[in-house]
Short mmCIF file of C-alpha atoms in Angstrom, two decimals:
data_model
loop_
_atom_site.label_atom_id
_atom_site.label_comp_id
_atom_site.label_asym_id
_atom_site.label_seq_id
_atom_site.Cartn_x
_atom_site.Cartn_y
_atom_site.Cartn_z
CA MET A 22 -48.11 -53.17 56.87
CA ARG A 23 -45.88 -55.49 55.95
CA LEU A 24 -42.33 -53.98 56.52
CA ARG A 25 -40.38 -57.66 55.49
CA ASN A 26 -39.79 -57.71 51.96
CA VAL A 27 -38.51 -53.62 51.26
CA PRO A 28 -34.99 -53.52 50.86
CA HIS A 29 -33.81 -50.74 52.05
CA ALA A 30 -34.40 -51.44 56.01
CA LYS A 31 -32.35 -48.38 57.06
CA ARG A 32 -35.18 -46.22 54.44
CA ILE A 33 -37.37 -47.27 56.67
CA ILE A 34 -36.33 -47.09 59.89
CA ALA A 35 -35.52 -43.30 59.33
CA ARG A 36 -39.31 -43.05 58.17
CA HIS A 37 -39.97 -43.84 62.00
CA PRO A 38 -38.47 -41.42 64.19
CA ASP A 39 -41.13 -41.72 67.34
CA LYS A 40 -40.93 -45.60 67.34
CA ILE A 41 -37.34 -45.97 65.99
CA VAL A 42 -33.65 -45.00 66.83
CA SER A 43 -30.28 -46.05 65.12
CA LEU A 44 -27.44 -46.04 66.77
CA ALA A 45 -23.70 -45.57 65.07
CA GLY A 46 -21.91 -45.30 68.64
CA ASP A 47 -20.98 -41.06 68.33
CA GLU A 48 -24.31 -39.31 68.87
CA ASP A 49 -25.54 -37.02 71.39
CA ILE A 50 -28.22 -38.32 72.65
CA VAL A 51 -30.16 -39.91 75.87
CA LEU A 52 -32.88 -42.88 76.04
CA ASN A 53 -34.04 -41.57 78.70
CA ASP A 54 -35.19 -38.93 77.05
CA ARG A 55 -36.63 -40.06 74.34
CA PHE A 56 -40.36 -40.82 76.01
CA PRO A 57 -43.60 -39.44 76.06
CA GLU A 58 -42.99 -39.23 80.26
CA GLU A 59 -41.22 -39.89 82.12
CA LYS A 60 -41.06 -44.05 83.89
CA PRO A 61 -38.92 -46.43 85.53
CA LEU A 62 -36.62 -47.78 82.12
CA GLU A 63 -36.82 -51.45 81.92
CA MET A 64 -34.80 -52.76 78.58
CA GLU A 65 -34.06 -56.34 76.10
CA ILE A 66 -30.66 -56.65 74.96
CA GLY A 67 -31.06 -58.56 71.15
CA THR A 68 -34.72 -58.02 71.36
CA GLY A 69 -35.22 -59.89 67.80
CA LYS A 70 -38.37 -59.86 66.15
CA GLY A 71 -40.06 -57.72 69.64
CA ARG A 72 -42.26 -60.18 70.12
CA PHE A 73 -41.72 -60.40 74.61
CA ILE A 74 -40.89 -56.13 74.57
CA HIS A 75 -43.59 -55.33 73.03
CA THR A 76 -46.21 -58.25 75.26
CA LEU A 77 -43.87 -56.84 78.41
CA ALA A 78 -44.91 -52.91 77.63
CA LYS A 79 -48.40 -53.63 77.18
CA ALA A 80 -49.01 -55.71 79.96
CA ASN A 81 -46.19 -52.64 82.09
CA PRO A 82 -47.52 -49.58 81.13
CA SER A 83 -46.40 -47.49 84.70
CA CYS A 84 -42.71 -48.66 82.45
CA ASN A 85 -41.23 -46.92 80.29
CA HIS A 86 -39.23 -49.89 77.46
CA LEU A 87 -36.16 -50.13 75.29
CA ALA A 88 -35.83 -53.43 72.60
CA VAL A 89 -32.64 -53.24 71.82
CA GLU A 90 -31.44 -54.73 68.61
CA LYS A 91 -28.01 -55.09 66.53
CA PHE A 92 -29.21 -55.79 62.96
CA ASP A 93 -31.19 -53.52 60.91
CA ASN A 94 -33.39 -56.09 58.68
CA VAL A 95 -34.55 -58.14 62.22
CA ILE A 96 -35.37 -54.85 64.21
CA ILE A 97 -37.81 -53.86 60.88
CA ARG A 98 -39.84 -57.24 61.78
CA ALA A 99 -39.92 -55.94 65.38
CA LEU A 100 -40.83 -52.21 63.69
CA GLU A 101 -43.48 -54.13 61.42
CA ARG A 102 -44.95 -54.88 65.45
CA VAL A 103 -45.14 -51.57 66.67
CA VAL A 104 -46.55 -49.62 63.05
CA GLU A 105 -49.13 -51.74 63.65
CA ASP A 106 -50.13 -51.58 67.24
CA PRO A 107 -47.86 -48.66 68.41
CA LEU A 108 -47.15 -48.30 71.95
CA LEU A 109 -46.21 -44.76 73.56
CA ASN A 110 -44.02 -46.94 76.98
CA LEU A 111 -41.62 -48.81 74.01
CA LEU A 112 -39.06 -47.63 71.89
CA LEU A 113 -36.81 -49.62 69.61
CA VAL A 114 -33.47 -48.96 69.21
CA ARG A 115 -31.03 -50.35 66.74
CA ALA A 116 -27.51 -50.85 67.87
CA ASP A 117 -24.57 -52.42 69.33
CA ALA A 118 -25.18 -53.57 73.22
CA GLU A 119 -21.60 -52.99 73.72
CA ASN A 120 -22.22 -48.69 72.88
CA LEU A 121 -25.27 -48.36 74.94
CA LYS A 122 -23.95 -46.78 78.35
CA ASN A 123 -23.27 -44.26 76.26
CA PHE A 124 -26.87 -43.63 75.36
CA LEU A 125 -28.07 -44.22 78.90
CA ARG A 126 -27.75 -42.60 82.22
CA PRO A 127 -25.67 -44.36 84.56
CA ARG A 128 -27.88 -46.13 86.97
CA SER A 129 -31.00 -45.37 85.49
CA VAL A 130 -32.29 -48.43 84.82
CA LYS A 131 -34.92 -51.12 86.49
CA ARG A 132 -34.87 -54.15 84.73
CA ILE A 133 -32.24 -56.20 81.62
CA TYR A 134 -33.50 -59.14 79.86
CA LEU A 135 -31.50 -61.21 77.95
CA ASN A 136 -33.84 -63.36 75.82
CA PHE A 137 -32.13 -67.01 73.49
CA SER A 138 -29.37 -64.28 73.28
CA ASP A 139 -26.59 -65.92 70.87
CA PRO A 140 -24.61 -68.33 72.72
CA TRP A 141 -20.92 -67.40 70.47
CA PRO A 142 -20.13 -70.71 72.14
CA LYS A 143 -16.40 -71.47 70.65
CA LYS A 144 -13.68 -69.88 72.81
CA ARG A 145 -12.54 -67.31 70.27
CA HIS A 146 -15.81 -65.37 70.63
CA GLU A 147 -15.77 -66.19 74.87
CA LYS A 148 -15.99 -61.73 74.53
CA ARG A 149 -19.39 -61.82 72.20
CA ARG A 150 -21.55 -63.33 74.51
CA LEU A 151 -23.74 -60.93 76.36
CA THR A 152 -22.81 -62.06 79.70
CA HIS A 153 -18.97 -61.59 79.45
CA PRO A 154 -17.84 -59.99 82.33
CA ASP A 155 -17.11 -56.79 80.37
CA PHE A 156 -21.00 -56.45 79.18
CA LEU A 157 -22.19 -57.64 83.37
CA ALA A 158 -19.21 -54.22 84.50
CA MET A 159 -21.44 -52.24 81.69
CA TYR A 160 -24.73 -53.37 83.05
CA LYS A 161 -23.68 -52.43 86.98
CA GLU A 162 -22.84 -49.38 85.72
CA ILE A 163 -26.46 -48.48 84.08
CA LEU A 164 -28.83 -50.53 86.40
CA LYS A 165 -29.84 -48.97 89.22
CA PRO A 166 -29.58 -49.86 93.04
CA GLY A 167 -31.72 -53.25 93.10
CA GLY A 168 -31.90 -52.88 89.66
CA ARG A 169 -32.03 -56.45 88.04
CA ILE A 170 -31.03 -58.93 85.36
CA GLU A 171 -33.30 -61.82 83.80
CA PHE A 172 -31.31 -63.68 81.84
CA LYS A 173 -33.10 -67.00 79.63
CA THR A 174 -31.51 -69.33 77.44
CA ASP A 175 -32.25 -73.18 75.72
CA ASN A 176 -28.65 -73.28 76.08
CA ARG A 177 -27.39 -75.44 78.92
CA LYS A 178 -22.90 -74.38 77.95
CA PHE A 179 -24.31 -70.86 78.22
CA PHE A 180 -26.21 -71.14 80.35
CA GLU A 181 -23.27 -72.54 83.37
CA TYR A 182 -21.30 -70.37 82.00
CA SER A 183 -23.71 -67.28 82.92
CA LEU A 184 -24.03 -68.57 86.49
CA LYS A 185 -20.49 -68.82 86.39
CA THR A 186 -19.44 -65.35 85.76
CA MET A 187 -22.74 -63.45 87.40
CA ASN A 188 -21.40 -65.12 90.37
CA ARG A 189 -18.19 -63.67 90.46
CA ALA A 190 -18.99 -60.53 88.73
CA GLY A 191 -20.66 -59.98 92.49
CA MET A 192 -23.84 -60.40 91.60
CA ARG A 193 -27.23 -62.11 93.92
CA PHE A 194 -29.10 -64.97 92.81
CA LEU A 195 -33.06 -63.92 93.12
CA PHE A 196 -34.61 -66.71 90.80
CA LEU A 197 -33.28 -69.48 89.02
CA SER A 198 -34.78 -72.67 87.84
CA LEU A 199 -32.93 -75.21 85.29
CA ASP A 200 -36.56 -75.78 84.42
CA LEU A 201 -39.07 -73.16 83.75
CA HIS A 202 -42.16 -74.29 82.08
CA SER A 203 -42.50 -76.89 84.99
CA GLU A 204 -42.75 -73.81 86.86
CA GLU A 205 -45.99 -71.96 88.48
CA ARG A 206 -44.89 -68.64 87.03
CA LEU A 207 -48.10 -66.73 85.67
CA ASP A 208 -45.53 -63.63 85.02
CA ASN A 209 -43.34 -65.87 81.83
CA ILE A 210 -43.73 -63.90 78.89
CA MET A 211 -42.66 -66.31 75.59
CA THR A 212 -40.48 -65.19 73.26
CA GLU A 213 -40.92 -66.34 69.50
CA PHE A 214 -37.48 -68.98 69.90
CA GLU A 215 -39.20 -70.47 73.19
CA GLU A 216 -42.27 -70.52 72.57
CA ARG A 217 -40.73 -72.98 68.55
CA TYR A 218 -38.13 -74.49 71.06
CA GLY A 219 -39.03 -74.72 74.48
CA LYS A 220 -40.10 -77.55 74.20
CA ASP A 221 -37.07 -79.08 72.84
CA GLY A 222 -35.47 -79.17 75.66
CA PRO A 223 -35.81 -77.68 79.33
CA ILE A 224 -35.55 -73.63 79.32
CA TYR A 225 -32.80 -71.82 81.91
CA ILE A 226 -33.70 -68.65 83.85
CA ILE A 227 -32.09 -66.65 86.00
CA THR A 228 -32.32 -63.48 87.59
CA ALA A 229 -29.56 -61.62 89.53
CA SER A 230 -28.66 -58.09 90.89
CA PHE A 231 -25.71 -56.65 92.18
CA GLU A 232 -26.42 -55.40 95.34
CA GLU A 233 -28.40 -57.11 97.57
CA ASP A 234 -31.94 -57.39 98.52
CA HIS A 235 -33.88 -57.63 101.42
CA ASN A 236 -37.77 -57.40 99.08
CA GLU A 237 -37.73 -61.37 98.59
CA GLU A 238 -41.32 -61.14 96.91
CA ASN A 239 -39.15 -62.72 93.73
CA VAL A 240 -37.49 -65.43 95.20
CA GLN A 241 -38.94 -67.94 94.30
CA GLY A 242 -37.94 -72.09 93.91
CA THR A 243 -36.48 -72.55 97.25
CA ALA A 244 -38.56 -73.98 98.50
CA MET B 198 -16.82 -110.30 106.18
CA ARG B 199 -20.56 -109.24 106.02
CA LEU B 200 -21.79 -107.73 108.30
CA ARG B 201 -24.76 -106.88 107.35
CA ASN B 202 -27.02 -108.61 108.55
CA VAL B 203 -25.94 -108.11 112.45
CA PRO B 204 -28.39 -106.68 114.02
CA HIS B 205 -26.17 -104.86 117.13
CA ALA B 206 -24.34 -102.44 114.41
CA LYS B 207 -23.32 -100.10 117.69
CA ARG B 208 -21.35 -103.65 118.57
CA ILE B 209 -19.85 -104.26 115.56
CA ILE B 210 -18.77 -100.64 115.45
CA ALA B 211 -17.11 -100.65 118.87
CA ARG B 212 -14.91 -103.24 117.40
CA HIS B 213 -13.08 -101.75 114.68
CA PRO B 214 -11.95 -98.52 116.82
CA ASP B 215 -9.71 -97.63 114.81
CA LYS B 216 -11.14 -98.31 111.01
CA ILE B 217 -14.95 -96.43 112.99
CA VAL B 218 -15.71 -93.41 115.49
CA SER B 219 -19.17 -93.47 116.94
CA LEU B 220 -19.57 -89.00 118.67
CA ALA B 221 -22.95 -87.92 119.85
CA GLY B 222 -21.79 -84.51 119.44
CA ASP B 223 -19.74 -84.18 123.46
CA GLU B 224 -16.90 -85.77 122.91
CA ASP B 225 -13.62 -84.47 123.52
CA ILE B 226 -11.38 -85.53 120.44
CA VAL B 227 -9.83 -84.05 117.58
CA LEU B 228 -10.73 -86.34 114.62
CA ASN B 229 -7.20 -84.45 112.35
CA ASP B 230 -5.16 -85.93 115.39
CA ARG B 231 -7.04 -89.81 114.69
CA PHE B 232 -4.76 -90.78 111.35
CA PRO B 233 -1.26 -92.51 111.67
CA GLU B 234 0.71 -89.35 109.52
CA GLU B 235 -0.34 -85.84 109.29
CA LYS B 236 -1.40 -85.71 105.15
CA PRO B 237 -3.96 -82.74 103.69
CA LEU B 238 -7.87 -84.14 105.00
CA GLU B 239 -10.84 -84.81 102.74
CA MET B 240 -14.39 -85.80 103.74
CA GLU B 241 -17.56 -86.79 102.60
CA ILE B 242 -20.44 -85.58 104.65
CA GLY B 243 -23.68 -88.71 104.42
CA THR B 244 -20.80 -91.14 102.58
CA GLY B 245 -23.55 -93.69 102.49
CA LYS B 246 -22.51 -97.38 101.97
CA GLY B 247 -18.94 -95.49 101.23
CA ARG B 248 -17.51 -96.58 97.66
CA PHE B 249 -17.62 -92.69 96.26
CA ILE B 250 -14.67 -92.13 99.94
CA HIS B 251 -13.14 -95.55 99.68
CA THR B 252 -12.33 -95.25 96.34
CA LEU B 253 -11.21 -91.30 96.56
CA ALA B 254 -9.11 -92.79 99.38
CA LYS B 255 -7.42 -95.28 97.52
CA ALA B 256 -6.29 -93.40 94.41
CA ASN B 257 -5.72 -90.52 96.08
CA PRO B 258 -2.43 -91.65 98.99
CA SER B 259 -1.44 -88.47 99.62
CA CYS B 260 -4.63 -86.82 101.91
CA ASN B 261 -6.34 -88.18 104.12
CA HIS B 262 -10.13 -88.56 104.16
CA LEU B 263 -13.05 -88.92 106.67
CA ALA B 264 -16.44 -90.77 105.34
CA VAL B 265 -19.43 -88.40 108.01
CA GLU B 266 -22.54 -90.83 108.09
CA LYS B 267 -25.47 -89.93 110.44
CA PHE B 268 -27.18 -93.95 110.75
CA ASP B 269 -25.50 -96.44 112.13
CA ASN B 270 -27.21 -99.21 109.89
CA VAL B 271 -25.81 -97.65 106.53
CA ILE B 272 -21.71 -96.81 108.01
CA ILE B 273 -21.63 -100.66 108.66
CA ARG B 274 -21.73 -101.05 105.18
CA ALA B 275 -19.08 -98.68 104.55
CA LEU B 276 -17.44 -100.34 107.63
CA GLU B 277 -17.71 -103.61 105.79
CA ARG B 278 -16.11 -102.24 103.02
CA VAL B 279 -13.03 -101.02 104.80
CA VAL B 280 -12.61 -103.88 106.57
CA GLU B 281 -12.55 -106.07 103.01
CA ASP B 282 -9.83 -103.13 102.33
CA PRO B 283 -8.19 -101.57 105.00
CA LEU B 284 -6.39 -97.94 104.45
CA LEU B 285 -4.79 -96.33 107.03
CA ASN B 286 -5.90 -93.09 104.99
CA LEU B 287 -9.68 -93.50 105.08
CA LEU B 288 -11.63 -93.44 109.28
CA LEU B 289 -15.38 -93.73 108.99
CA VAL B 290 -17.14 -91.17 111.03
CA ARG B 291 -20.58 -91.55 111.84
CA ALA B 292 -22.08 -88.23 113.80
CA ASP B 293 -24.43 -85.71 112.55
CA ALA B 294 -23.55 -83.09 110.08
CA GLU B 295 -23.91 -80.30 112.50
CA ASN B 296 -21.43 -81.48 115.35
CA LEU B 297 -18.57 -81.62 113.04
CA LYS B 298 -17.15 -78.37 114.09
CA ASN B 299 -16.97 -79.45 117.76
CA PHE B 300 -14.28 -82.05 115.86
CA LEU B 301 -12.17 -80.61 113.88
CA ARG B 302 -9.52 -77.54 114.08
CA PRO B 303 -10.75 -74.84 112.09
CA ARG B 304 -9.62 -74.18 108.37
CA SER B 305 -7.97 -77.62 108.41
CA VAL B 306 -10.24 -79.29 105.98
CA LYS B 307 -8.99 -79.12 102.29
CA ARG B 308 -12.31 -80.47 100.25
CA ILE B 309 -16.14 -81.40 101.62
CA TYR B 310 -17.02 -83.26 99.18
CA LEU B 311 -21.61 -83.70 99.64
CA ASN B 312 -22.61 -86.54 97.46
CA PHE B 313 -26.64 -86.95 96.40
CA SER B 314 -27.21 -85.72 99.93
CA ASP B 315 -31.29 -85.93 100.84
CA PRO B 316 -32.79 -83.10 99.20
CA TRP B 317 -35.38 -82.76 101.91
CA PRO B 318 -37.64 -81.16 99.99
CA LYS B 319 -40.71 -79.98 102.01
CA LYS B 320 -40.06 -76.18 103.02
CA ARG B 321 -39.96 -77.32 106.96
CA HIS B 322 -36.97 -79.43 106.38
CA GLU B 323 -35.49 -76.89 104.96
CA LYS B 324 -32.05 -77.03 108.20
CA ARG B 325 -31.61 -79.91 107.48
CA ARG B 326 -30.51 -79.61 103.73
CA LEU B 327 -26.67 -79.74 104.03
CA THR B 328 -26.38 -76.79 101.58
CA HIS B 329 -28.60 -74.62 103.88
CA PRO B 330 -27.25 -71.40 105.17
CA ASP B 331 -26.70 -73.10 108.39
CA PHE B 332 -24.51 -75.77 107.03
CA LEU B 333 -22.71 -73.64 104.42
CA ALA B 334 -21.55 -70.95 107.78
CA MET B 335 -19.99 -74.01 109.49
CA TYR B 336 -17.44 -75.64 106.32
CA LYS B 337 -16.43 -71.75 106.27
CA GLU B 338 -15.67 -72.46 109.19
CA ILE B 339 -13.65 -75.31 109.04
CA LEU B 340 -12.14 -75.01 105.50
CA LYS B 341 -8.59 -74.16 104.64
CA PRO B 342 -8.31 -71.04 102.84
CA GLY B 343 -8.81 -71.43 99.16
CA GLY B 344 -10.86 -75.04 100.08
CA ARG B 345 -13.17 -76.23 98.21
CA ILE B 346 -16.75 -78.09 97.95
CA GLU B 347 -17.67 -80.29 95.91
CA PHE B 348 -21.70 -80.39 95.41
CA LYS B 349 -22.86 -83.77 93.29
CA THR B 350 -26.95 -84.14 92.40
CA ASP B 351 -29.70 -85.69 90.61
CA ASN B 352 -32.42 -83.45 92.47
CA ARG B 353 -32.76 -80.45 90.75
CA LYS B 354 -34.11 -78.08 93.28
CA PHE B 355 -32.10 -79.29 94.50
CA PHE B 356 -29.89 -77.69 92.57
CA GLU B 357 -31.22 -74.66 92.34
CA TYR B 358 -31.81 -74.44 95.95
CA SER B 359 -28.05 -75.04 96.98
CA LEU B 360 -26.40 -72.43 93.89
CA LYS B 361 -28.49 -69.82 95.59
CA THR B 362 -27.49 -70.48 98.52
CA MET B 363 -23.27 -70.38 97.72
CA ASN B 364 -24.17 -67.84 96.18
CA ARG B 365 -25.22 -65.65 98.48
CA ALA B 366 -22.94 -67.79 100.52
CA GLY B 367 -20.49 -65.50 98.91
CA MET B 368 -18.72 -68.48 97.17
CA ARG B 369 -17.33 -67.78 93.86
CA PHE B 370 -18.81 -70.87 91.55
CA LEU B 371 -15.34 -72.96 90.21
CA PHE B 372 -16.76 -76.13 88.31
CA LEU B 373 -20.10 -76.37 87.43
CA SER B 374 -22.07 -78.88 84.77
CA LEU B 375 -25.61 -79.29 84.79
CA ASP B 376 -24.85 -82.63 83.15
CA LEU B 377 -21.57 -84.04 84.82
CA HIS B 378 -22.10 -87.10 82.58
CA SER B 379 -22.16 -85.59 79.14
CA GLU B 380 -18.27 -83.99 80.68
CA GLU B 381 -15.32 -85.12 79.91
CA ARG B 382 -14.51 -85.52 82.89
CA LEU B 383 -12.08 -88.35 83.21
CA ASP B 384 -11.69 -87.80 87.69
CA ASN B 385 -15.38 -88.46 88.07
CA ILE B 386 -15.71 -90.74 90.38
CA MET B 387 -19.16 -93.06 90.97
CA THR B 388 -21.30 -93.09 93.43
CA GLU B 389 -23.49 -96.42 93.88
CA PHE B 390 -27.08 -93.90 93.28
CA GLU B 391 -24.96 -91.64 90.58
CA GLU B 392 -24.47 -95.58 88.41
CA ARG B 393 -27.96 -96.38 89.47
CA TYR B 394 -30.33 -93.22 88.59
CA GLY B 395 -27.47 -91.16 86.96
CA LYS B 396 -28.67 -93.05 83.40
CA ASP B 397 -32.53 -91.43 84.58
CA GLY B 398 -31.96 -87.43 84.28
CA PRO B 399 -29.05 -85.03 84.35
CA ILE B 400 -26.76 -84.88 87.38
CA TYR B 401 -26.34 -81.86 87.74
CA ILE B 402 -22.27 -80.46 89.71
CA ILE B 403 -20.93 -77.59 91.13
CA THR B 404 -17.05 -76.83 92.91
CA ALA B 405 -17.25 -74.01 94.80
CA SER B 406 -14.73 -72.11 97.15
CA PHE B 407 -15.22 -69.58 100.04
CA GLU B 408 -11.80 -67.08 98.41
CA GLU B 409 -10.91 -66.06 96.11
CA ASP B 410 -8.84 -68.69 93.84
CA HIS B 411 -6.04 -67.64 91.69
CA ASN B 412 -5.40 -71.37 91.03
CA GLU B 413 -7.56 -71.31 88.36
CA GLU B 414 -6.71 -75.29 87.33
CA ASN B 415 -10.47 -76.97 87.97
CA VAL B 416 -11.95 -74.03 85.68
CA GLN B 417 -13.61 -76.32 83.72
CA GLY B 418 -16.58 -75.69 81.22
CA THR B 419 -15.79 -71.97 80.66
CA ALA B 420 -15.13 -72.78 77.05
#
């Protein structure tokens, strides 16, 4: 089933209420409750065409997954994938990231993935960067104790910026690489973007948490 | 004057007590007091042949400078430079970095420079890395309120390690670049090492402090 060239994305979205929710911002919806089974919740913000989160959800049936994307015409590409290969533990969400906390129970998210988010390089767009201090403050509210943010980018300036904002927000760095593809990590799920552009330069990654984490299993790269 | 091929470095060192101090670790000496004038104190640990600190001391007459180096046969190269071009605000110190706090007044150092320190890549040598948590704890004792550490390296793994140890030691990141030579910084003083190897790959740099710093003048690279 190909949805690609359908002009009325909104109509397509409305046709699949079990797979995708579109949120203007003021709805009275709790996303945590929209899965058939209650499980720990992971989410990707800026999910694009959805390959990463679909692969993750498939590999990780013990968690529920939210795939958040702002644009109708992008998220229908992810919807296409989900319609072809439905997963009960994956829900697509068409929403602005800044509204997310209206739809999530506080301290309910285990992991937030930010993959190749728009770097918004101009200073005047700084507030739109998904690692801006205001976004980090929101993530802090929705993350569980010990919950983590995993941030991947190929944009050096954006990574430098994010190391600083995460450090200053009091986050604890757990795993960090300035060249992810040189690491022996078998658990890396590539996004479409990463596969296409990952050869042009290094991919930067950081996993960080707001809490002290005494389970050091994921503290790699310290040797 | 060339000291290079002199076999008895210790004897050479003893000949210049106004320019260099050699410390075994248990001497009763306060390095802060060994300058003709009392001024804010900066120091480089692992000073090598001393080009960086000599250039800095010359450009920065309003501060006193300590140049710390562990090895006799390396520091006499720096001594050679200082004998040729003496500076009243620069003192060479032959000492193990781990003994430094025995010789400094607590909370008396304005800035600590770590330039291309030995990365000690093997896990069993981790304690020798100058950004190991034990060293950071010592720097915290000797740094003034608002004092800073500036750490430069070309070793990616060592930089990743140091970002984590500095973050976990509660340090606040002020300036950070994953490619120093691409930045428009006019104030970078190159070390011998940096000039020779800086073209082979990126130079990483971080400036960080243990305190909140409301003077944001040096917070570059956030745009």
